mmCIF file of C-alpha atoms and ligand atoms in Angstrom:
data_model
loop_
_atom_site.group_PDB
_atom_site.id
_atom_site.type_symbol
_atom_site.label_atom_id
_atom_site.label_comp_id
_atom_site.label_asym_id
_atom_site.label_seq_id
_atom_site.Cartn_x
_atom_site.Cartn_y
_atom_site.Cartn_z
ATOM 1 C CA MET A 21 11.428 22.797 5.561
ATOM 2 C CA HIS A 22 13.417 20.161 4.480
ATOM 3 C CA SER A 23 17.194 20.135 4.317
ATOM 4 C CA THR A 24 19.927 19.848 2.213
ATOM 5 C CA GLY A 25 22.546 17.389 2.234
ATOM 6 C CA TYR A 26 23.576 17.570 5.517
ATOM 7 C CA PRO A 27 25.171 14.005 7.608
ATOM 8 C CA PRO A 28 22.871 11.900 8.393
ATOM 9 C CA PRO A 29 22.838 10.154 11.850
ATOM 10 C CA GLU A 30 23.878 6.173 11.335
ATOM 11 C CA THR A 31 20.566 4.230 13.105
ATOM 12 C CA GLU A 32 18.452 2.125 12.641
ATOM 13 C CA HIS A 33 16.086 3.020 15.401
ATOM 14 C CA PRO A 34 13.785 6.492 14.746
ATOM 15 C CA GLY A 35 13.701 7.319 18.392
ATOM 16 C CA THR A 36 17.565 7.785 19.037
ATOM 17 C CA TYR A 37 17.699 11.838 17.432
ATOM 18 C CA ASP A 38 15.934 14.331 17.589
ATOM 19 C CA PRO A 39 15.767 16.452 14.060
ATOM 20 C CA ARG A 40 14.379 19.657 15.034
ATOM 21 C CA THR A 41 17.508 19.852 17.940
ATOM 22 C CA ASP A 42 20.350 17.716 15.754
ATOM 23 C CA TYR A 43 19.490 18.673 12.303
ATOM 24 C CA PRO A 44 16.753 21.759 12.576
ATOM 25 C CA ASP A 45 16.151 21.917 8.504
ATOM 26 C CA ALA A 46 15.710 18.144 8.463
ATOM 27 C CA MET A 47 12.407 16.485 7.877
ATOM 28 C CA ARG A 48 10.637 16.335 10.863
ATOM 29 C CA ILE A 49 9.640 12.792 12.773
ATOM 30 C CA CYS A 50 7.044 12.334 15.226
ATOM 31 C CA GLU A 51 6.696 9.456 17.030
ATOM 32 C CA THR A 52 3.920 10.298 18.964
ATOM 33 C CA ILE A 53 0.038 10.906 17.718
ATOM 34 C CA GLU A 54 0.350 14.278 19.919
ATOM 35 C CA ASP A 55 3.263 15.507 18.197
ATOM 36 C CA MET A 56 2.250 14.110 14.333
ATOM 37 C CA ARG A 57 -1.570 15.622 15.129
ATOM 38 C CA ALA A 58 0.122 19.272 16.493
ATOM 39 C CA ALA A 59 2.405 19.263 12.850
ATOM 40 C CA CYS A 60 -0.521 18.333 10.983
ATOM 41 C CA ARG A 61 -2.415 21.050 12.130
ATOM 42 C CA ALA A 62 0.856 23.393 11.728
ATOM 43 C CA ALA A 63 1.646 22.530 8.526
ATOM 44 C CA ARG A 64 -2.308 22.784 7.150
ATOM 45 C CA ARG A 65 -2.567 26.723 8.333
ATOM 46 C CA GLY A 66 -3.156 29.265 5.624
ATOM 47 C CA GLY A 67 -5.173 26.607 3.714
ATOM 48 C CA LYS A 68 -2.045 24.887 3.075
ATOM 49 C CA ARG A 69 -3.490 21.353 1.190
ATOM 50 C CA LEU A 70 -2.147 18.347 2.772
ATOM 51 C CA GLY A 71 -1.441 15.258 1.311
ATOM 52 C CA PHE A 72 -0.366 11.484 3.194
ATOM 53 C CA VAL A 73 1.729 8.756 1.860
ATOM 54 C CA PRO A 74 0.880 6.230 4.845
ATOM 55 C CA THR A 75 3.385 3.043 4.198
ATOM 56 C CA MET A 76 5.325 -0.157 6.242
ATOM 57 C CA GLY A 77 8.286 0.901 4.704
ATOM 58 C CA ALA A 78 10.930 -1.025 3.486
ATOM 59 C CA LEU A 79 9.725 1.490 0.354
ATOM 60 C CA HIS A 80 10.824 1.106 -3.499
ATOM 61 C CA GLU A 81 10.228 2.841 -6.203
ATOM 62 C CA GLY A 82 6.522 2.314 -6.338
ATOM 63 C CA HIS A 83 6.034 4.047 -3.123
ATOM 64 C CA LEU A 84 7.955 6.392 -4.506
ATOM 65 C CA SER A 85 5.972 7.168 -7.030
ATOM 66 C CA LEU A 86 2.829 7.849 -4.200
ATOM 67 C CA VAL A 87 5.449 11.019 -2.708
ATOM 68 C CA ARG A 88 5.483 11.973 -5.775
ATOM 69 C CA ALA A 89 1.916 11.928 -6.894
ATOM 70 C CA ALA A 90 1.183 14.029 -3.706
ATOM 71 C CA ARG A 91 4.185 16.527 -4.441
ATOM 72 C CA ALA A 92 2.777 17.572 -7.793
ATOM 73 C CA SER A 93 -1.045 17.775 -5.727
ATOM 74 C CA CYS A 94 -0.652 19.300 -2.491
ATOM 75 C CA ASP A 95 1.339 21.428 -0.560
ATOM 76 C CA ILE A 96 2.694 19.827 1.835
ATOM 77 C CA VAL A 97 3.862 16.220 2.224
ATOM 78 C CA THR A 98 3.234 13.438 5.125
ATOM 79 C CA ALA A 99 4.061 10.297 5.636
ATOM 80 C CA SER A 100 3.802 7.124 7.882
ATOM 81 C CA ILE A 101 5.890 4.348 8.551
ATOM 82 C CA PHE A 102 4.288 1.845 10.532
ATOM 83 C CA VAL A 103 3.901 -1.728 10.265
ATOM 84 C CA ASN A 104 1.192 -2.724 11.177
ATOM 85 C CA PRO A 105 0.630 -6.016 12.971
ATOM 86 C CA THR A 106 -2.663 -5.727 13.509
ATOM 87 C CA GLN A 107 -3.144 -6.700 9.404
ATOM 88 C CA PHE A 108 -0.943 -9.478 9.546
ATOM 89 C CA GLY A 109 -2.557 -13.329 10.148
ATOM 90 C CA PRO A 110 -1.347 -15.068 12.928
ATOM 91 C CA ASN A 111 0.842 -17.533 10.168
ATOM 92 C CA GLU A 112 2.066 -14.717 8.319
ATOM 93 C CA ASP A 113 5.367 -12.533 7.935
ATOM 94 C CA LEU A 114 5.565 -10.239 10.617
ATOM 95 C CA ALA A 115 8.629 -11.296 12.608
ATOM 96 C CA LYS A 116 10.255 -11.431 9.087
ATOM 97 C CA TYR A 117 8.778 -8.288 6.946
ATOM 98 C CA PRO A 118 11.649 -5.972 6.003
ATOM 99 C CA ARG A 119 12.316 -3.620 8.057
ATOM 100 C CA THR A 120 14.857 -0.715 6.707
ATOM 101 C CA PHE A 121 14.228 2.792 8.363
ATOM 102 C CA GLU A 122 17.261 4.138 8.537
ATOM 103 C CA ARG A 123 17.328 4.178 4.095
ATOM 104 C CA ASP A 124 14.054 4.615 3.937
ATOM 105 C CA ARG A 125 13.923 7.684 5.872
ATOM 106 C CA LYS A 126 16.940 8.842 3.843
ATOM 107 C CA LEU A 127 14.567 7.954 1.005
ATOM 108 C CA LEU A 128 11.783 10.424 2.242
ATOM 109 C CA GLU A 129 13.513 13.416 2.971
ATOM 110 C CA LYS A 130 15.194 13.617 -0.872
ATOM 111 C CA GLU A 131 11.868 13.302 -1.900
ATOM 112 C CA GLY A 132 11.170 16.503 0.251
ATOM 113 C CA VAL A 133 8.576 14.691 2.403
ATOM 114 C CA GLU A 134 7.810 17.695 5.205
ATOM 115 C CA LEU A 135 6.676 15.224 7.929
ATOM 116 C CA LEU A 136 7.335 12.133 8.928
ATOM 117 C CA PHE A 137 5.025 9.777 11.518
ATOM 118 C CA ALA A 138 6.995 6.629 13.129
ATOM 119 C CA PRO A 139 4.790 6.143 15.849
ATOM 120 C CA SER A 140 5.663 2.191 18.138
ATOM 121 C CA VAL A 141 2.907 -0.119 18.263
ATOM 122 C CA GLU A 142 2.119 0.772 21.545
ATOM 123 C CA GLU A 143 1.451 4.274 20.483
ATOM 124 C CA MET A 144 -0.964 3.249 17.955
ATOM 125 C CA TYR A 145 -2.395 0.694 20.022
ATOM 126 C CA PRO A 146 -2.408 1.294 23.356
ATOM 127 C CA VAL A 147 -3.381 -1.156 26.134
ATOM 128 C CA GLY A 148 -6.628 -2.819 25.612
ATOM 129 C CA ALA A 149 -7.289 -1.390 22.464
ATOM 130 C CA ALA A 150 -10.469 -2.571 22.109
ATOM 131 C CA ALA A 151 -12.288 -0.979 18.833
ATOM 132 C CA TRP A 152 -12.002 -2.022 15.228
ATOM 133 C CA VAL A 153 -13.294 -0.554 11.753
ATOM 134 C CA THR A 154 -14.230 -2.710 9.897
ATOM 135 C CA VAL A 155 -16.145 -2.643 5.973
ATOM 136 C CA GLU A 156 -18.347 -5.440 6.176
ATOM 137 C CA GLU A 157 -18.216 -7.845 3.183
ATOM 138 C CA LEU A 158 -16.287 -5.721 1.167
ATOM 139 C CA SER A 159 -13.370 -7.264 3.123
ATOM 140 C CA ASP A 160 -13.530 -10.987 2.256
ATOM 141 C CA LYS A 161 -13.056 -10.989 -0.970
ATOM 142 C CA LEU A 162 -9.606 -11.456 -2.786
ATOM 143 C CA ASP A 163 -7.588 -11.281 -0.289
ATOM 144 C CA GLY A 164 -9.518 -10.704 2.615
ATOM 145 C CA ARG A 165 -10.690 -13.993 1.600
ATOM 146 C CA SER A 166 -7.407 -15.128 1.954
ATOM 147 C CA ARG A 167 -6.528 -13.729 5.305
ATOM 148 C CA PRO A 168 -8.946 -13.270 7.055
ATOM 149 C CA GLY A 169 -8.935 -10.157 9.794
ATOM 150 C CA HIS A 170 -6.041 -8.847 6.867
ATOM 151 C CA PHE A 171 -8.381 -5.581 5.688
ATOM 152 C CA ARG A 172 -10.437 -5.023 9.189
ATOM 153 C CA GLY A 173 -6.166 -4.530 10.385
ATOM 154 C CA VAL A 174 -5.708 -2.899 7.356
ATOM 155 C CA THR A 175 -9.279 0.021 7.451
ATOM 156 C CA THR A 176 -8.436 0.386 11.767
ATOM 157 C CA VAL A 177 -4.616 1.341 11.011
ATOM 158 C CA VAL A 178 -5.538 3.602 8.170
ATOM 159 C CA ALA A 179 -8.789 5.194 9.901
ATOM 160 C CA LYS A 180 -6.841 6.145 12.530
ATOM 161 C CA LEU A 181 -3.761 7.570 10.344
ATOM 162 C CA PHE A 182 -6.647 9.599 9.241
ATOM 163 C CA HIS A 183 -7.981 10.737 12.460
ATOM 164 C CA ILE A 184 -4.486 11.385 13.409
ATOM 165 C CA VAL A 185 -2.971 13.325 9.552
ATOM 166 C CA GLU A 186 -6.438 14.848 8.832
ATOM 167 C CA PRO A 187 -4.938 14.815 4.918
ATOM 168 C CA ASP A 188 -6.742 16.440 2.587
ATOM 169 C CA ALA A 189 -5.477 13.658 0.170
ATOM 170 C CA ALA A 190 -4.491 9.927 1.115
ATOM 171 C CA PHE A 191 -1.725 8.210 -1.426
ATOM 172 C CA PHE A 192 -2.330 4.551 -2.309
ATOM 173 C CA GLY A 193 -0.805 1.913 -4.579
ATOM 174 C CA GLN A 194 -2.932 0.928 -7.486
ATOM 175 C CA LYS A 195 -0.954 -2.462 -7.405
ATOM 176 C CA ASP A 196 -3.290 -3.505 -3.448
ATOM 177 C CA ALA A 197 -6.644 -2.955 -5.677
ATOM 178 C CA ALA A 198 -8.659 -4.354 -3.205
ATOM 179 C CA GLN A 199 -7.179 -2.730 -0.527
ATOM 180 C CA VAL A 200 -7.709 0.543 -2.460
ATOM 181 C CA ALA A 201 -11.759 -0.365 -2.937
ATOM 182 C CA VAL A 202 -12.003 -0.995 0.873
ATOM 183 C CA ILE A 203 -10.364 2.302 2.258
ATOM 184 C CA ARG A 204 -12.233 4.614 -0.461
ATOM 185 C CA ARG A 205 -15.677 2.472 1.293
ATOM 186 C CA MET A 206 -14.680 3.567 4.733
ATOM 187 C CA ALA A 207 -14.018 6.608 3.823
ATOM 188 C CA ARG A 208 -17.250 7.086 2.020
ATOM 189 C CA ASP A 209 -19.555 5.804 4.398
ATOM 190 C CA LEU A 210 -17.204 6.785 7.171
ATOM 191 C CA ASN A 211 -17.468 10.658 6.194
ATOM 192 C CA PHE A 212 -13.836 11.078 5.769
ATOM 193 C CA PHE A 213 -13.639 14.189 3.910
ATOM 194 C CA LEU A 214 -10.749 13.251 1.665
ATOM 195 C CA GLU A 215 -9.892 12.188 -1.340
ATOM 196 C CA ILE A 216 -8.581 8.921 -1.845
ATOM 197 C CA VAL A 217 -5.834 8.552 -4.799
ATOM 198 C CA ALA A 218 -5.024 5.592 -6.141
ATOM 199 C CA CYS A 219 -1.779 5.737 -8.670
ATOM 200 C CA PRO A 220 -0.520 3.433 -10.925
ATOM 201 C CA ILE A 221 1.597 0.208 -10.494
ATOM 202 C CA VAL A 222 5.425 0.486 -10.481
ATOM 203 C CA ARG A 223 6.619 -2.202 -12.546
ATOM 204 C CA GLU A 224 10.306 -3.850 -12.570
ATOM 205 C CA ALA A 225 11.418 -3.537 -16.492
ATOM 206 C CA ASP A 226 10.572 -6.606 -17.288
ATOM 207 C CA GLY A 227 6.810 -7.019 -15.664
ATOM 208 C CA LEU A 228 6.804 -8.169 -12.302
ATOM 209 C CA ALA A 229 5.270 -5.197 -9.979
ATOM 210 C CA MET A 230 7.174 -3.629 -7.175
ATOM 211 C CA SER A 231 6.595 -4.624 -4.176
ATOM 212 C CA SER A 232 8.084 -4.879 -0.339
ATOM 213 C CA ARG A 233 7.753 -9.014 -0.626
ATOM 214 C CA ASN A 234 10.036 -9.296 -3.805
ATOM 215 C CA ALA A 235 12.927 -8.743 -1.148
ATOM 216 C CA TYR A 236 12.038 -12.750 -0.276
ATOM 217 C CA LEU A 237 12.769 -14.287 -3.307
ATOM 218 C CA ASP A 238 15.949 -15.797 -4.550
ATOM 219 C CA PRO A 239 17.019 -15.434 -8.448
ATOM 220 C CA GLN A 240 15.131 -18.511 -9.438
ATOM 221 C CA GLN A 241 12.520 -17.199 -7.874
ATOM 222 C CA ARG A 242 12.910 -13.761 -9.040
ATOM 223 C CA LYS A 243 12.078 -15.273 -12.743
ATOM 224 C CA GLN A 244 8.899 -17.787 -11.520
ATOM 225 C CA ALA A 245 7.246 -14.614 -10.452
ATOM 226 C CA LEU A 246 7.205 -13.022 -13.832
ATOM 227 C CA VAL A 247 4.163 -15.523 -14.632
ATOM 228 C CA LEU A 248 1.616 -13.273 -12.715
ATOM 229 C CA TYR A 249 2.512 -10.408 -15.310
ATOM 230 C CA ARG A 250 2.089 -13.083 -17.759
ATOM 231 C CA SER A 251 -1.049 -14.370 -17.249
ATOM 232 C CA LEU A 252 -2.343 -10.596 -17.087
ATOM 233 C CA MET A 253 -0.424 -10.370 -20.291
ATOM 234 C CA ARG A 254 -2.695 -12.568 -21.376
ATOM 235 C CA VAL A 255 -5.906 -11.340 -20.452
ATOM 236 C CA GLN A 256 -5.299 -8.398 -21.821
ATOM 237 C CA LYS A 257 -4.392 -9.629 -25.073
ATOM 238 C CA LEU A 258 -7.108 -12.115 -25.819
ATOM 239 C CA ALA A 259 -9.853 -8.428 -24.615
ATOM 240 C CA ASP A 260 -7.836 -6.542 -27.279
ATOM 241 C CA ALA A 261 -8.752 -8.594 -29.408
ATOM 242 C CA GLY A 262 -12.413 -8.536 -28.267
ATOM 243 C CA GLU A 263 -13.030 -12.030 -25.795
ATOM 244 C CA LEU A 264 -15.008 -10.222 -23.390
ATOM 245 C CA ASN A 265 -16.169 -12.817 -21.750
ATOM 246 C CA ALA A 266 -14.529 -12.623 -17.693
ATOM 247 C CA ALA A 267 -15.143 -16.913 -17.679
ATOM 248 C CA LYS A 268 -12.770 -17.568 -20.402
ATOM 249 C CA LEU A 269 -10.580 -14.353 -19.881
ATOM 250 C CA ALA A 270 -9.599 -16.102 -16.354
ATOM 251 C CA ALA A 271 -9.247 -19.541 -17.677
ATOM 252 C CA ALA A 272 -6.731 -18.141 -19.810
ATOM 253 C CA ALA A 273 -5.071 -16.699 -16.830
ATOM 254 C CA ARG A 274 -4.882 -19.262 -14.904
ATOM 255 C CA GLU A 275 -3.694 -21.788 -17.477
ATOM 256 C CA GLU A 276 -0.604 -19.697 -17.744
ATOM 257 C CA VAL A 277 0.055 -19.696 -13.947
ATOM 258 C CA ALA A 278 -0.781 -23.868 -13.784
ATOM 259 C CA GLY A 279 1.922 -23.264 -16.236
ATOM 260 C CA GLU A 280 4.921 -22.644 -13.838
ATOM 261 C CA ASN A 281 4.555 -25.718 -11.190
ATOM 262 C CA SER A 282 6.414 -23.908 -8.471
ATOM 263 C CA VAL A 283 4.192 -21.357 -8.093
ATOM 264 C CA ARG A 284 0.741 -21.791 -6.062
ATOM 265 C CA LEU A 285 -2.325 -19.160 -7.718
ATOM 266 C CA ASP A 286 -4.404 -18.295 -4.367
ATOM 267 C CA TYR A 287 -6.701 -16.618 -6.475
ATOM 268 C CA LEU A 288 -7.358 -15.039 -10.520
ATOM 269 C CA GLU A 289 -10.365 -13.309 -10.362
ATOM 270 C CA ILE A 290 -12.273 -10.922 -12.976
ATOM 271 C CA VAL A 291 -14.106 -8.192 -11.062
ATOM 272 C CA ASP A 292 -15.991 -4.891 -10.468
ATOM 273 C CA PRO A 293 -13.250 -2.929 -9.221
ATOM 274 C CA ASP A 294 -15.888 -0.888 -6.492
ATOM 275 C CA THR A 295 -17.829 -4.203 -5.933
ATOM 276 C CA LEU A 296 -14.940 -6.450 -5.685
ATOM 277 C CA ASP A 297 -17.730 -8.951 -7.259
ATOM 278 C CA SER A 298 -17.293 -11.139 -9.812
ATOM 279 C CA VAL A 299 -18.157 -10.007 -13.400
ATOM 280 C CA GLU A 300 -19.977 -12.131 -15.925
ATOM 281 C CA ASP A 301 -18.475 -10.036 -18.782
ATOM 282 C CA VAL A 302 -16.182 -7.261 -18.928
ATOM 283 C CA ALA A 303 -17.692 -4.922 -21.686
ATOM 284 C CA ASN A 304 -17.841 -2.925 -19.104
ATOM 285 C CA GLY A 305 -14.244 -2.873 -17.550
ATOM 286 C CA ALA A 306 -13.204 -4.464 -15.109
ATOM 287 C CA LEU A 307 -10.558 -5.977 -12.538
ATOM 288 C CA VAL A 308 -8.339 -8.997 -13.667
ATOM 289 C CA ALA A 309 -6.843 -9.689 -10.269
ATOM 290 C CA VAL A 310 -4.668 -12.522 -9.329
ATOM 291 C CA ALA A 311 -2.314 -13.579 -6.125
ATOM 292 C CA ALA A 312 0.557 -16.599 -5.887
ATOM 293 C CA PHE A 313 2.730 -17.986 -3.556
ATOM 294 C CA VAL A 314 6.328 -18.071 -4.885
ATOM 295 C CA GLY A 315 8.454 -19.503 -2.221
ATOM 296 C CA THR A 316 6.634 -18.440 0.779
ATOM 297 C CA ALA A 317 6.695 -14.852 -0.677
ATOM 298 C CA ARG A 318 2.964 -14.169 -1.218
ATOM 299 C CA LEU A 319 2.237 -12.024 -4.416
ATOM 300 C CA ILE A 320 -0.234 -9.915 -5.877
ATOM 301 C CA ASP A 321 -0.409 -8.284 -9.428
ATOM 302 C CA ASN A 322 -3.541 -6.892 -11.461
ATOM 303 C CA ILE A 323 -4.471 -4.935 -14.418
ATOM 304 C CA LEU A 324 -7.562 -3.133 -14.991
ATOM 305 C CA LEU A 325 -9.107 -3.421 -18.223
ATOM 306 C CA PRO A 326 -11.429 -0.541 -19.767
ATOM 307 C CA LYS A 327 -15.151 -0.052 -21.154
ATOM 308 C CA THR A 328 -15.242 -1.567 -23.979
ATOM 309 C CA ALA A 329 -19.285 -0.762 -24.168
ATOM 310 C CA GLY A 330 -20.957 2.602 -25.576
HETATM 311 O O1 PAF B 58 -0.284 -0.621 2.161
HETATM 312 C C1 PAF B 58 0.471 -0.348 2.586
HETATM 313 O O2 PAF B 58 1.128 -0.275 2.771
HETATM 314 C C2 PAF B 58 -0.279 -0.919 4.173
HETATM 315 O O3 PAF B 58 -1.841 -2.006 3.720
HETATM 316 C C3 PAF B 58 -0.942 0.517 4.575
HETATM 317 C C4 PAF B 58 -2.562 1.252 4.530
HETATM 318 C C5 PAF B 58 -0.163 1.105 5.190
HETATM 319 C C6 PAF B 58 -1.457 0.096 5.918
HETATM 320 O O4 PAF B 58 -1.117 -0.268 6.681
#
């Protein structure tokens, strides 16, 4: 279904050409809910397994790894690009969030994505929209504590996308570990019949976790941002050497971040990856999650410590 080497139309707006008529072999782009729903239903005919990669665009290798994971286990791969306003707080970066639709479109097409959903804000949130999907408690932990209302926006839009696409499997990056926990809980509690797949963090050669927000960093901040990964590696090393006490591990990581003056720690926590509750020791495995401001960019990273108890 996807195209091979046609000249792409040069436009920054998804609405200016119709791939079905202009480029009949191209990845199909749907801008309306009705179109996307019909296209997904048609794609699933005959029992085909539909994989879905929701994104906010500004794609990097991390997103492409999700697409490849979907490709490897599904017959049809769909993606969405939608910068979801309801998951940004009033003082956050919604206006300046990078929007690179034309580049993203080409990348997805190259990966063989068959269907791309690129709706407008008005399409997703009609005037008077008043319904929300909230995962209580879990949504107020880690990033949810620092970004009030963030996960309510995420779960609302992801629930809407799941209804529209009706995927068999949806792929998310483990970098957003709290998001994965919240979405898994939503899917379980609200009986979404699909598999939630969390894919490993993709890192730059020096360890920095890939993120669309890395685009905000100048070269100096880019170097300073490495302290997030260093702090996690310090925990990893101590845990490998047998330190199981979560408070001691967290203190070592916080000390590492404090060594980088210009980086402001938001949180560093060691928690259960499903409940996001703090753990006392890491013998049963744990999520070590960090968030920090580097300049204006709020970056997150994490590692999963494996279970060591017998
Ligand atoms: O992880 C993201 O990019 C977003 O939170 C998501 C899941 C696409 C919802 O807007």
